[in-house]
Amino acid sequence: MTRSALTRDEVLAAAAALVKRHGPAALTMRGLAAELGTAVTSIYWHVGNRESLLDALVERTVQDMGAIRPAGRTPAERIVSVARILRRELRERPHLIAMVHERGLTERMFLPAQRALVHEVRAAGLRGARAADAVRAIQFQIVGFLLVERNRERSPAQSPAEGELWDPRAAPDDPALARALARPADPERLFLLSVRALAQALLTPDAAAPPASG
Amino acid sequence: MTRSALTRDEVLAAAAALVKRHGPAALTMRGLAAELGTAVTSIYWHVGNRESLLDALVERTVQDMGAIRPAGRTPAERIVSVARILRRELRERPHLIAMVHERGLTERMFLPAQRALVHEVRAAGLRGARAADAVRAIQFQIVGFLLVERNRERSPAQSPAEGELWDPRAAPDDPALARALARPADPERLFLLSVRALAQALLTPDAAAPPASG
DNA sequence: ACCTGAACACCGTTCAAGT
DNA sequence: ACCTGAACACCGTTCAAGT
C-alpha cells in the first residue's frame, strides 16, 4: 500500500481542498499529512513550512481568478461592474479575502482590477495624481467593503443583535428610518449603492467643490 | 511571597497590557498566568476561557473610547469629522479593530458613531430608508477603510512592492499617474478624500440620478 | 532526492485535589 | 470561594536516520 511519490502540487491541491471546505484554521500540517497519507515531515520537505504553504495557496488561487472584463456604457458603470466582478469572484472563494489580506497580498490580488480602474478613470477624464487618488479610493472602498461583509456573515450573530441594538429613540420622528436600521442590511444592494455613489463623486469634474448642503 | 487574591479585573488589566504591547496573538493563557504569578488554571476560574477573556477585553476597550462629538458647519463636514474621530480613536488602540471585527462586535463598537451619522444624515434632509442606506454606506466605508489601512501597516512589505508591481505601461501617456501609483498611498489623505466624496454623493438630492459622465 | 519517527517546545482546556 | 499541579489532546518545527 505504498503511495506514489508525493509532489508539491499534490500537497497544494490537498491544502486548497481543506481550506475550501473548512477554512484556513482547519489547515493543520498534521491534518494535511493524514489527508495525504504521508508523514508530517514530508510536507515540510515539499513546501517549507506552514507560512509558505499558505503563501503558495494564495498565489495559486489568485491566479485562478478570472480576468476583469468591465461592462457598461459609461466609465462609472464600468467601474461598478469591476466592483461587481471582484465581489463575485471573491464570494466564490470565501476564505480567500481574509487570507490574502492577512498575508499582505492585497496589492497583488488587486493588480488586474487596478489596471481596469485606471483605464476607466482616465476614460472619465481624470489625469495624474487626481486619477491615482480616485483609483485608490475605489480600490480601498471595494476591499474594505468585502472585508466587512465577509466578516459579518462569518459571525452573523452580532451581540447584541442589530435590531435590539438600535434604539428607536435616536430617530423618534422617523419610524421608517428606525425600521430600516433595525432590519439586517442587504449587502449586495449596499455595495453597489456605495461604489456607485463614490465613483460618481470622484468622477465629476467639480469634486473639489465644497459639499452640497449647509 | 504569596500574592494577594487574584481578581477578574486584575486578569483583564494584565491581558489588556499584553495585547497592547504585542497584539492578541501574544496573549496566551500560560503567558498571562506567568505575568500574574499564578497558575494557568486560576485564570480559567476568573474569566472562563480565552474566548470570553477576549470578549471582555473588547467590551472594556470599546467602553474606554471617547464620545463622538462631531464638529463642522455642514452635515457633510460633520460626517467627515465623525470619520476622523473614529480613525483617531482606533489608531490609538491598534489591535482593537481586528479584534472587534473578528468577534463580530463591529455593530456594538459603532453604535455611538451610528447615532451621530443618523443625526447628520437627517440634518442634510434625508429620511427613511434612504437615510438608513446613507448611514450604512458611510459606516461600511469607514470600518472597511480602517481594516484595510490597519492591515497595510501590519504587513508593510507588500510582495511584490507597490512600486515594482505597478507597470508603467498600463498608463503610457500619463507619467504623473504612473508615478503617483508607484508612490505609497497617504492613508489619512485618502481616507478623508474618500469619506468626503461618498458623503457628498449620498447627501446630494439627486443621488438617484445617472452618473455624470458618458 | 525524498521520506520517516522521535522529540522539542509550545498551545487551550479539564479535572480531581487541595485550602 | 479560590487556587493548584497533573494530564489530555492538540499544535508547528527540527533533526538524525533511513532508502
CSV table of C-alpha atoms (C1' of nucleotides) in Angstrom, one decimal:
chain,number,residue,atom,x,y,z
A,1,MET,CA,0.0,0.0,0.0
A,2,THR,CA,2.8,2.4,-0.7
A,3,ARG,CA,1.6,5.7,-2.2
A,4,SER,CA,3.0,7.1,-5.4
A,5,ALA,CA,5.7,9.8,-4.9
A,6,LEU,CA,4.3,12.9,-3.3
A,7,THR,CA,4.5,16.1,-5.3
A,8,ARG,CA,4.4,19.8,-4.3
A,9,ASP,CA,1.3,20.2,-6.4
A,10,GLU,CA,-0.4,17.3,-4.7
A,11,VAL,CA,0.3,19.0,-1.4
A,12,LEU,CA,-1.1,22.3,-2.6
A,13,ALA,CA,-4.2,20.7,-4.0
A,14,ALA,CA,-5.0,18.9,-0.8
A,15,ALA,CA,-4.3,22.0,1.2
A,16,ALA,CA,-6.6,24.0,-1.1
A,17,ALA,CA,-9.3,21.5,-0.7
A,18,LEU,CA,-9.0,21.6,3.1
A,19,VAL,CA,-9.2,25.4,3.2
A,20,LYS,CA,-12.1,25.5,0.8
A,21,ARG,CA,-14.1,23.1,2.9
A,22,HIS,CA,-13.3,24.3,6.4
A,23,GLY,CA,-11.3,27.5,6.3
A,24,PRO,CA,-7.6,28.3,6.9
A,25,ALA,CA,-7.8,27.5,10.6
A,26,ALA,CA,-8.6,23.9,9.7
A,27,LEU,CA,-5.4,23.5,7.7
A,28,THR,CA,-3.0,21.9,10.1
A,29,MET,CA,0.2,20.3,9.0
A,30,ARG,CA,-0.7,17.1,10.7
A,31,GLY,CA,-4.2,17.0,9.4
A,32,LEU,CA,-2.9,17.6,5.9
A,33,ALA,CA,-0.4,14.8,6.3
A,34,ALA,CA,-3.2,12.5,7.4
A,35,GLU,CA,-5.3,13.5,4.4
A,36,LEU,CA,-2.3,12.7,2.1
A,37,GLY,CA,-1.3,9.6,3.9
A,38,THR,CA,2.2,10.7,4.5
A,39,ALA,CA,4.3,11.7,7.4
A,40,VAL,CA,4.0,15.3,8.5
A,41,THR,CA,7.6,15.9,7.8
A,42,SER,CA,7.3,15.0,4.1
A,43,ILE,CA,5.2,18.1,3.7
A,44,TYR,CA,7.9,20.2,5.1
A,45,TRP,CA,10.3,18.9,2.5
A,46,HIS,CA,7.9,19.9,-0.3
A,47,VAL,CA,6.6,23.3,0.9
A,48,GLY,CA,9.0,24.5,3.5
A,49,ASN,CA,6.6,25.4,6.3
A,50,ARG,CA,3.0,26.4,7.0
A,51,GLU,CA,3.6,30.0,6.2
A,52,SER,CA,5.0,29.4,2.7
A,53,LEU,CA,2.3,26.8,2.1
A,54,LEU,CA,-0.3,29.4,2.7
A,55,ASP,CA,1.5,31.9,0.5
A,56,ALA,CA,1.7,29.4,-2.3
A,57,LEU,CA,-2.0,28.7,-1.8
A,58,VAL,CA,-3.0,32.3,-2.1
A,59,GLU,CA,-0.8,32.8,-5.1
A,60,ARG,CA,-2.4,29.8,-6.8
A,61,THR,CA,-6.0,31.0,-6.0
A,62,VAL,CA,-5.3,34.5,-7.2
A,63,GLN,CA,-4.1,33.2,-10.5
A,64,ASP,CA,-7.2,31.1,-10.8
A,65,MET,CA,-9.3,34.2,-10.7
A,66,GLY,CA,-10.8,35.2,-13.9
A,67,ALA,CA,-9.8,38.3,-15.9
A,68,ILE,CA,-11.6,41.5,-15.3
A,69,ARG,CA,-13.8,42.5,-18.2
A,70,PRO,CA,-15.7,45.6,-17.3
A,71,ALA,CA,-19.1,46.1,-18.9
A,72,GLY,CA,-21.3,49.2,-19.2
A,73,ARG,CA,-21.7,52.3,-21.3
A,74,THR,CA,-20.1,54.9,-19.1
A,75,PRO,CA,-16.9,54.8,-17.1
A,76,ALA,CA,-18.9,55.0,-13.9
A,77,GLU,CA,-21.0,52.0,-14.9
A,78,ARG,CA,-17.8,50.1,-15.8
A,79,ILE,CA,-16.2,50.9,-12.5
A,80,VAL,CA,-19.3,49.5,-10.8
A,81,SER,CA,-19.0,46.4,-13.0
A,82,VAL,CA,-15.4,45.9,-11.9
A,83,ALA,CA,-16.6,46.1,-8.3
A,84,ARG,CA,-19.3,43.6,-9.0
A,85,ILE,CA,-17.0,41.2,-10.7
A,86,LEU,CA,-14.5,41.3,-7.9
A,87,ARG,CA,-17.2,40.7,-5.4
A,88,ARG,CA,-18.5,37.7,-7.3
A,89,GLU,CA,-15.0,36.3,-7.7
A,90,LEU,CA,-14.2,36.7,-4.1
A,91,ARG,CA,-17.5,35.3,-2.9
A,92,GLU,CA,-16.8,32.2,-4.8
A,93,ARG,CA,-13.6,31.8,-2.7
A,94,PRO,CA,-14.9,32.7,0.7
A,95,HIS,CA,-11.7,32.2,2.6
A,96,LEU,CA,-9.5,33.9,0.1
A,97,ILE,CA,-10.2,37.5,1.1
A,98,ALA,CA,-9.1,37.1,4.7
A,99,MET,CA,-6.1,35.0,3.7
A,100,VAL,CA,-4.9,37.4,1.1
A,101,HIS,CA,-5.4,40.3,3.4
A,102,GLU,CA,-3.6,38.7,6.3
A,103,ARG,CA,-0.6,37.9,4.1
A,104,GLY,CA,-0.4,41.5,2.8
A,105,LEU,CA,-1.1,40.3,-0.8
A,106,THR,CA,-4.0,42.6,-1.4
A,107,GLU,CA,-2.0,44.7,-3.9
A,108,ARG,CA,-1.1,41.6,-5.7
A,109,MET,CA,-4.6,40.4,-5.9
A,110,PHE,CA,-5.9,43.7,-7.0
A,111,LEU,CA,-3.5,44.4,-9.7
A,112,PRO,CA,-5.8,43.4,-12.6
A,113,ALA,CA,-8.7,45.3,-11.1
A,114,GLN,CA,-6.4,48.3,-10.6
A,115,ARG,CA,-5.5,48.3,-14.2
A,116,ALA,CA,-9.1,48.3,-15.2
A,117,LEU,CA,-9.9,51.1,-12.8
A,118,VAL,CA,-7.0,53.2,-14.2
A,119,HIS,CA,-8.4,52.8,-17.6
A,120,GLU,CA,-11.9,53.8,-16.6
A,121,VAL,CA,-10.9,56.7,-14.5
A,122,ARG,CA,-8.8,58.1,-17.4
A,123,ALA,CA,-11.8,57.5,-19.7
A,124,ALA,CA,-13.8,59.7,-17.4
A,125,GLY,CA,-11.2,62.4,-18.0
A,126,LEU,CA,-9.1,62.3,-14.8
A,127,ARG,CA,-5.4,62.6,-15.1
A,128,GLY,CA,-2.3,62.4,-12.9
A,129,ALA,CA,-2.4,62.4,-9.1
A,130,ARG,CA,-6.2,63.0,-9.2
A,131,ALA,CA,-6.7,59.9,-11.2
A,132,ALA,CA,-4.4,57.9,-8.9
A,133,ASP,CA,-6.4,59.1,-5.9
A,134,ALA,CA,-9.7,58.1,-7.5
A,135,VAL,CA,-8.3,54.6,-8.3
A,136,ARG,CA,-7.1,54.1,-4.8
A,137,ALA,CA,-10.2,55.4,-3.1
A,138,ILE,CA,-12.3,53.0,-5.1
A,139,GLN,CA,-9.9,50.2,-4.5
A,140,PHE,CA,-9.9,50.7,-0.8
A,141,GLN,CA,-13.7,51.0,-0.9
A,142,ILE,CA,-14.1,47.7,-2.6
A,143,VAL,CA,-11.7,45.7,-0.5
A,144,GLY,CA,-12.9,47.3,2.7
A,145,PHE,CA,-16.5,46.6,2.0
A,146,LEU,CA,-15.8,43.0,1.1
A,147,LEU,CA,-13.8,42.5,4.3
A,148,VAL,CA,-16.6,43.9,6.4
A,149,GLU,CA,-19.2,41.9,4.6
A,150,ARG,CA,-17.3,38.7,4.7
A,151,ASN,CA,-16.8,39.1,8.4
A,152,ARG,CA,-20.5,39.8,9.0
A,153,GLU,CA,-21.5,36.6,7.5
A,154,ARG,CA,-18.8,34.7,9.3
A,155,SER,CA,-20.2,35.9,12.6
A,156,PRO,CA,-23.8,36.6,11.8
A,157,ALA,CA,-24.8,36.7,15.5
A,158,GLN,CA,-23.9,40.2,16.3
A,159,SER,CA,-24.1,40.7,20.0
A,160,PRO,CA,-26.3,42.5,20.7
A,161,ALA,CA,-28.3,41.9,17.5
A,162,GLU,CA,-28.6,44.8,15.2
A,163,GLY,CA,-32.4,45.1,15.9
A,164,GLU,CA,-32.1,45.2,19.7
A,165,LEU,CA,-29.1,47.4,19.4
A,166,TRP,CA,-30.8,50.1,17.5
A,167,ASP,CA,-32.6,52.4,19.9
A,168,PRO,CA,-35.7,53.9,18.1
A,169,ARG,CA,-35.4,57.0,20.4
A,170,ALA,CA,-32.4,58.0,18.4
A,171,ALA,CA,-34.8,58.8,15.5
A,172,PRO,CA,-38.1,59.5,17.2
A,173,ASP,CA,-39.7,61.3,14.3
A,174,ASP,CA,-38.6,58.9,11.6
A,175,PRO,CA,-40.1,55.5,12.2
A,176,ALA,CA,-39.2,54.4,8.6
A,177,LEU,CA,-35.5,55.1,9.3
A,178,ALA,CA,-35.6,53.3,12.6
A,179,ARG,CA,-37.3,50.3,11.0
A,180,ALA,CA,-34.7,50.3,8.2
A,181,LEU,CA,-31.8,50.3,10.6
A,182,ALA,CA,-33.4,47.6,12.7
A,183,ARG,CA,-33.6,45.3,9.6
A,184,PRO,CA,-30.5,43.5,8.5
A,185,ALA,CA,-28.7,45.2,5.7
A,186,ASP,CA,-28.8,43.8,2.1
A,187,PRO,CA,-25.1,43.7,1.4
A,188,GLU,CA,-25.2,43.5,-2.4
A,189,ARG,CA,-27.5,46.5,-2.7
A,190,LEU,CA,-25.5,48.4,-0.2
A,191,PHE,CA,-22.3,47.5,-2.0
A,192,LEU,CA,-23.4,48.7,-5.4
A,193,LEU,CA,-25.0,51.8,-4.0
A,194,SER,CA,-21.8,52.7,-2.2
A,195,VAL,CA,-19.5,52.1,-5.1
A,196,ARG,CA,-21.8,54.0,-7.4
A,197,ALA,CA,-22.0,56.9,-5.1
A,198,LEU,CA,-18.3,57.1,-4.6
A,199,ALA,CA,-17.5,56.7,-8.3
A,200,GLN,CA,-20.0,59.4,-9.2
A,201,ALA,CA,-18.4,61.8,-6.7
A,202,LEU,CA,-14.9,61.1,-7.8
A,203,LEU,CA,-15.6,61.3,-11.5
A,204,THR,CA,-17.5,64.6,-11.5
A,205,PRO,CA,-15.3,67.4,-12.5
A,206,ASP,CA,-16.1,69.6,-9.5
A,207,ALA,CA,-15.2,67.0,-6.9
A,208,ALA,CA,-13.0,69.6,-5.2
A,209,ALA,CA,-16.0,71.9,-4.7
A,210,PRO,CA,-17.5,72.2,-1.2
A,211,PRO,CA,-20.2,69.8,-0.1
A,212,ALA,CA,-23.7,70.5,-1.4
A,213,SER,CA,-25.7,71.2,1.7
A,214,GLY,CA,-25.2,73.5,4.7
B,1,MET,CA,5.8,35.5,48.8
B,2,THR,CA,2.1,34.7,48.4
B,3,ARG,CA,0.4,37.2,46.1
B,4,SER,CA,-2.8,38.9,47.2
B,5,ALA,CA,-6.1,37.5,45.9
B,6,LEU,CA,-6.4,37.5,42.2
B,7,THR,CA,-9.3,39.4,40.8
B,8,ARG,CA,-11.1,39.3,37.4
B,9,ASP,CA,-10.2,43.0,36.9
B,10,GLU,CA,-6.6,42.2,37.5
B,11,VAL,CA,-6.6,39.5,34.9
B,12,LEU,CA,-8.3,41.8,32.4
B,13,ALA,CA,-5.8,44.5,33.1
B,14,ALA,CA,-2.9,42.3,32.6
B,15,ALA,CA,-4.4,40.8,29.5
B,16,ALA,CA,-5.1,44.3,28.1
B,17,ALA,CA,-1.5,45.3,28.7
B,18,LEU,CA,-0.2,42.2,26.9
B,19,VAL,CA,-2.4,42.8,23.9
B,20,LYS,CA,-1.5,46.4,23.8
B,21,ARG,CA,2.2,45.6,23.8
B,22,HIS,CA,2.4,42.6,21.5
B,23,GLY,CA,-1.0,42.0,19.9
B,24,PRO,CA,-3.8,39.5,20.5
B,25,ALA,CA,-1.6,36.6,19.3
B,26,ALA,CA,0.8,37.2,22.1
B,27,LEU,CA,-1.9,36.7,24.7
B,28,THR,CA,-1.6,33.1,25.8
B,29,MET,CA,-3.2,31.8,28.9
B,30,ARG,CA,0.1,30.5,30.1
B,31,GLY,CA,1.9,33.7,29.4
B,32,LEU,CA,-0.7,35.6,31.2
B,33,ALA,CA,-0.5,33.3,34.1
B,34,ALA,CA,3.2,33.8,34.3
B,35,GLU,CA,2.8,37.6,34.1
B,36,LEU,CA,0.3,37.4,37.0
B,37,GLY,CA,2.4,34.9,39.0
B,38,THR,CA,-0.5,32.4,39.3
B,39,ALA,CA,-1.3,29.0,37.9
B,40,VAL,CA,-2.9,28.9,34.5
B,41,THR,CA,-6.0,27.4,35.9
B,42,SER,CA,-6.7,30.3,38.2
B,43,ILE,CA,-7.3,32.4,35.2
B,44,TYR,CA,-9.9,30.0,34.0
B,45,TRP,CA,-11.7,30.3,37.2
B,46,HIS,CA,-11.9,34.1,36.8
B,47,VAL,CA,-12.6,34.5,33.1
B,48,GLY,CA,-13.9,31.2,31.8
B,49,ASN,CA,-11.7,30.7,28.8
B,50,ARG,CA,-9.7,32.5,26.3
B,51,GLU,CA,-12.6,33.4,24.1
B,52,SER,CA,-14.6,35.1,26.8
B,53,LEU,CA,-11.4,36.8,28.0
B,54,LEU,CA,-11.0,38.4,24.6
B,55,ASP,CA,-14.7,39.3,24.6
B,56,ALA,CA,-14.4,41.0,27.9
B,57,LEU,CA,-11.3,42.8,26.8
B,58,VAL,CA,-13.0,44.1,23.7
B,59,GLU,CA,-16.0,45.3,25.6
B,60,ARG,CA,-13.8,47.1,28.1
B,61,THR,CA,-11.8,48.8,25.4
B,62,VAL,CA,-14.9,49.9,23.5
B,63,GLN,CA,-16.3,51.5,26.6
B,64,ASP,CA,-13.0,53.3,27.1
B,65,MET,CA,-13.4,55.0,23.8
B,66,GLY,CA,-14.4,58.6,24.0
B,67,ALA,CA,-17.7,60.0,22.9
B,68,ILE,CA,-18.3,61.2,19.4
B,69,ARG,CA,-18.6,64.9,19.2
B,70,PRO,CA,-18.9,65.9,15.5
B,71,ALA,CA,-17.6,69.3,14.5
B,72,GLY,CA,-18.1,71.3,11.4
B,73,ARG,CA,-20.5,73.7,9.8
B,74,THR,CA,-22.3,71.4,7.4
B,75,PRO,CA,-23.7,67.8,7.8
B,76,ALA,CA,-21.1,66.7,5.3
B,77,GLU,CA,-18.3,68.3,7.3
B,78,ARG,CA,-19.6,66.8,10.5
B,79,ILE,CA,-19.8,63.3,8.9
B,80,VAL,CA,-16.2,63.7,7.9
B,81,SER,CA,-15.4,64.7,11.4
B,82,VAL,CA,-17.1,61.6,12.8
B,83,ALA,CA,-14.9,59.5,10.5
B,84,ARG,CA,-11.8,61.4,11.6
B,85,ILE,CA,-12.7,60.9,15.3
B,86,LEU,CA,-13.2,57.2,14.8
B,87,ARG,CA,-10.0,56.8,12.9
B,88,ARG,CA,-8.1,58.6,15.6
B,89,GLU,CA,-9.7,56.6,18.4
B,90,LEU,CA,-9.0,53.3,16.7
B,91,ARG,CA,-5.4,54.2,15.8
B,92,GLU,CA,-4.8,54.8,19.5
B,93,ARG,CA,-5.8,51.2,20.0
B,94,PRO,CA,-4.1,49.5,17.1
B,95,HIS,CA,-5.2,45.9,17.9
B,96,LEU,CA,-8.8,46.7,18.7
B,97,ILE,CA,-10.1,47.0,15.2
B,98,ALA,CA,-9.1,43.5,14.2
B,99,MET,CA,-10.3,42.0,17.5
B,100,VAL,CA,-13.6,43.7,17.4
B,101,HIS,CA,-14.1,42.7,13.8
B,102,GLU,CA,-13.1,39.1,14.5
B,103,ARG,CA,-15.6,38.8,17.3
B,104,GLY,CA,-18.4,40.3,15.3
B,105,LEU,CA,-18.8,43.3,17.6
B,106,THR,CA,-18.5,45.9,15.0
B,107,GLU,CA,-22.1,46.9,15.4
B,108,ARG,CA,-21.5,47.3,19.1
B,109,MET,CA,-18.5,49.5,18.6
B,110,PHE,CA,-20.1,51.6,16.0
B,111,LEU,CA,-23.3,52.3,17.9
B,112,PRO,CA,-22.3,55.8,19.1
B,113,ALA,CA,-20.9,56.7,15.6
B,114,GLN,CA,-24.1,55.4,14.0
B,115,ARG,CA,-26.2,57.6,16.2
B,116,ALA,CA,-24.1,60.6,15.2
B,117,LEU,CA,-24.4,59.7,11.5
B,118,VAL,CA,-28.1,59.3,11.7
B,119,HIS,CA,-28.3,62.8,13.1
B,120,GLU,CA,-26.2,64.3,10.4
B,121,VAL,CA,-27.9,62.5,7.6
B,122,ARG,CA,-31.2,63.7,8.8
B,123,ALA,CA,-29.8,67.2,9.1
B,124,ALA,CA,-28.9,67.0,5.5
B,125,GLY,CA,-32.5,66.3,4.7
B,126,LEU,CA,-32.5,62.5,4.1
B,127,ARG,CA,-35.4,60.5,5.6
B,128,GLY,CA,-36.5,56.9,6.0
B,129,ALA,CA,-34.8,54.1,4.0
B,130,ARG,CA,-32.7,56.5,2.0
B,131,ALA,CA,-31.2,57.9,5.3
B,132,ALA,CA,-30.6,54.4,6.6
B,133,ASP,CA,-28.7,53.5,3.4
B,134,ALA,CA,-26.6,56.5,3.6
B,135,VAL,CA,-25.7,55.8,7.3
B,136,ARG,CA,-24.8,52.2,6.5
B,137,ALA,CA,-22.8,53.1,3.4
B,138,ILE,CA,-20.7,55.5,5.3
B,139,GLN,CA,-20.4,53.1,8.2
B,140,PHE,CA,-19.1,50.3,6.0
B,141,GLN,CA,-16.8,52.8,4.3
B,142,ILE,CA,-15.2,53.9,7.5
B,143,VAL,CA,-14.8,50.4,9.0
B,144,GLY,CA,-13.6,48.9,5.7
B,145,PHE,CA,-11.0,51.6,5.2
B,146,LEU,CA,-9.7,51.3,8.7
B,147,LEU,CA,-9.4,47.5,8.3
B,148,VAL,CA,-7.5,47.8,5.1
B,149,GLU,CA,-5.3,50.5,6.4
B,150,ARG,CA,-4.6,48.7,9.6
B,151,ASN,CA,-3.6,45.6,7.7
B,152,ARG,CA,-1.4,47.5,5.4
B,153,GLU,CA,0.8,48.8,8.1
B,154,ARG,CA,0.9,45.5,9.9
B,155,SER,CA,2.4,43.9,6.8
B,156,PRO,CA,4.1,46.9,5.1
B,157,ALA,CA,6.2,44.8,2.9
B,158,GLN,CA,3.7,44.1,0.2
B,159,SER,CA,5.1,41.4,-2.1
B,160,PRO,CA,5.8,42.5,-4.7
B,161,ALA,CA,6.2,46.1,-3.5
B,162,GLU,CA,3.7,48.5,-4.9
B,163,GLY,CA,6.3,50.3,-6.9
B,164,GLU,CA,7.6,47.2,-8.7
B,165,LEU,CA,4.1,46.0,-9.1
B,166,TRP,CA,2.9,48.9,-10.9
B,167,ASP,CA,3.6,48.6,-14.6
B,168,PRO,CA,4.1,52.0,-16.2
B,169,ARG,CA,2.9,50.6,-19.5
B,170,ALA,CA,-0.6,50.5,-18.1
B,171,ALA,CA,-0.7,54.3,-18.3
B,172,PRO,CA,1.9,55.0,-21.0
B,173,ASP,CA,0.7,58.6,-21.7
B,174,ASP,CA,0.2,59.7,-18.1
B,175,PRO,CA,3.6,59.6,-16.3
B,176,ALA,CA,2.2,61.6,-13.4
B,177,LEU,CA,-0.5,58.9,-12.8
B,178,ALA,CA,2.1,56.2,-13.0
B,179,ARG,CA,4.4,58.0,-10.6
B,180,ALA,CA,1.5,58.6,-8.1
B,181,LEU,CA,0.5,54.9,-8.1
B,182,ALA,CA,4.1,53.9,-7.7
B,183,ARG,CA,4.4,56.0,-4.6
B,184,PRO,CA,3.0,54.6,-1.3
B,185,ALA,CA,-0.5,56.0,-0.5
B,186,ASP,CA,-1.0,58.6,2.2
B,187,PRO,CA,-3.8,56.9,4.1
B,188,GLU,CA,-5.1,59.8,6.1
B,189,ARG,CA,-5.4,61.9,3.0
B,190,LEU,CA,-7.0,59.1,1.1
B,191,PHE,CA,-9.4,58.4,4.0
B,192,LEU,CA,-10.7,61.9,4.2
B,193,LEU,CA,-10.9,62.2,0.5
B,194,SER,CA,-13.0,59.0,0.3
B,195,VAL,CA,-15.4,59.8,3.1
B,196,ARG,CA,-15.8,63.3,1.8
B,197,ALA,CA,-16.6,62.1,-1.7
B,198,LEU,CA,-19.0,59.4,-0.5
B,199,ALA,CA,-20.8,61.7,1.9
B,200,GLN,CA,-21.1,64.3,-0.8
B,201,ALA,CA,-22.7,61.9,-3.2
B,202,LEU,CA,-25.0,60.4,-0.7
B,203,LEU,CA,-26.2,63.7,0.6
B,204,THR,CA,-26.9,65.5,-2.7
B,205,PRO,CA,-30.6,65.3,-3.5
B,206,ASP,CA,-30.1,63.8,-7.0
B,207,ALA,CA,-28.1,60.8,-5.8
B,208,ALA,CA,-30.5,58.6,-7.7
B,209,ALA,CA,-29.7,60.3,-11.0
B,210,PRO,CA,-27.4,58.5,-13.5
B,211,PRO,CA,-23.6,59.1,-13.2
B,212,ALA,CA,-22.3,62.3,-14.6
B,213,SER,CA,-20.1,61.3,-17.5
B,214,GLY,CA,-20.5,59.2,-20.5
C,1,DA,C1',16.1,13.2,-3.7
C,2,DC,C1',12.7,12.0,-0.8
C,3,DC,C1',10.6,10.0,3.4
C,4,DT,C1',10.3,8.6,8.3
C,5,DG,C1',9.6,8.6,13.6
C,6,DA,C1',11.0,10.7,17.6
C,7,DA,C1',11.5,14.7,20.1
C,8,DC,C1',11.1,19.7,21.4
C,9,DA,C1',8.7,23.5,22.8
C,10,DC,C1',4.7,25.2,22.6
C,11,DC,C1',-0.8,25.7,22.9
C,12,DG,C1',-6.0,25.7,25.4
C,13,DT,C1',-8.7,23.1,28.5
C,14,DT,C1',-10.3,19.8,32.1
C,15,DC,C1',-10.3,17.6,36.4
C,16,DA,C1',-9.5,16.0,40.8
C,17,DA,C1',-7.5,17.6,44.7
C,18,DG,C1',-6.3,20.9,47.9
C,19,DT,C1',-7.2,25.1,51.3
D,1,DA,C1',-14.6,30.6,47.1
D,2,DC,C1',-10.4,30.3,45.2
D,3,DC,C1',-6.1,28.1,43.8
D,4,DT,C1',-3.1,24.2,42.4
D,5,DG,C1',-0.4,20.5,39.5
D,6,DA,C1',-1.0,16.8,36.5
D,7,DA,C1',-2.8,15.3,32.4
D,8,DC,C1',-5.1,15.3,27.8
D,9,DA,C1',-5.2,16.4,23.2
D,10,DC,C1',-3.6,19.2,20.3
D,11,DC,C1',-0.1,22.5,17.6
D,12,DG,C1',4.4,23.8,14.2
D,13,DT,C1',9.0,22.6,13.6
D,14,DT,C1',13.7,20.3,13.8
D,15,DC,C1',16.7,16.6,13.3
D,16,DA,C1',19.1,12.5,12.7
D,17,DA,C1',18.3,8.5,10.4
D,18,DG,C1',16.7,5.9,6.8
D,19,DT,C1',16.2,4.4,1.5
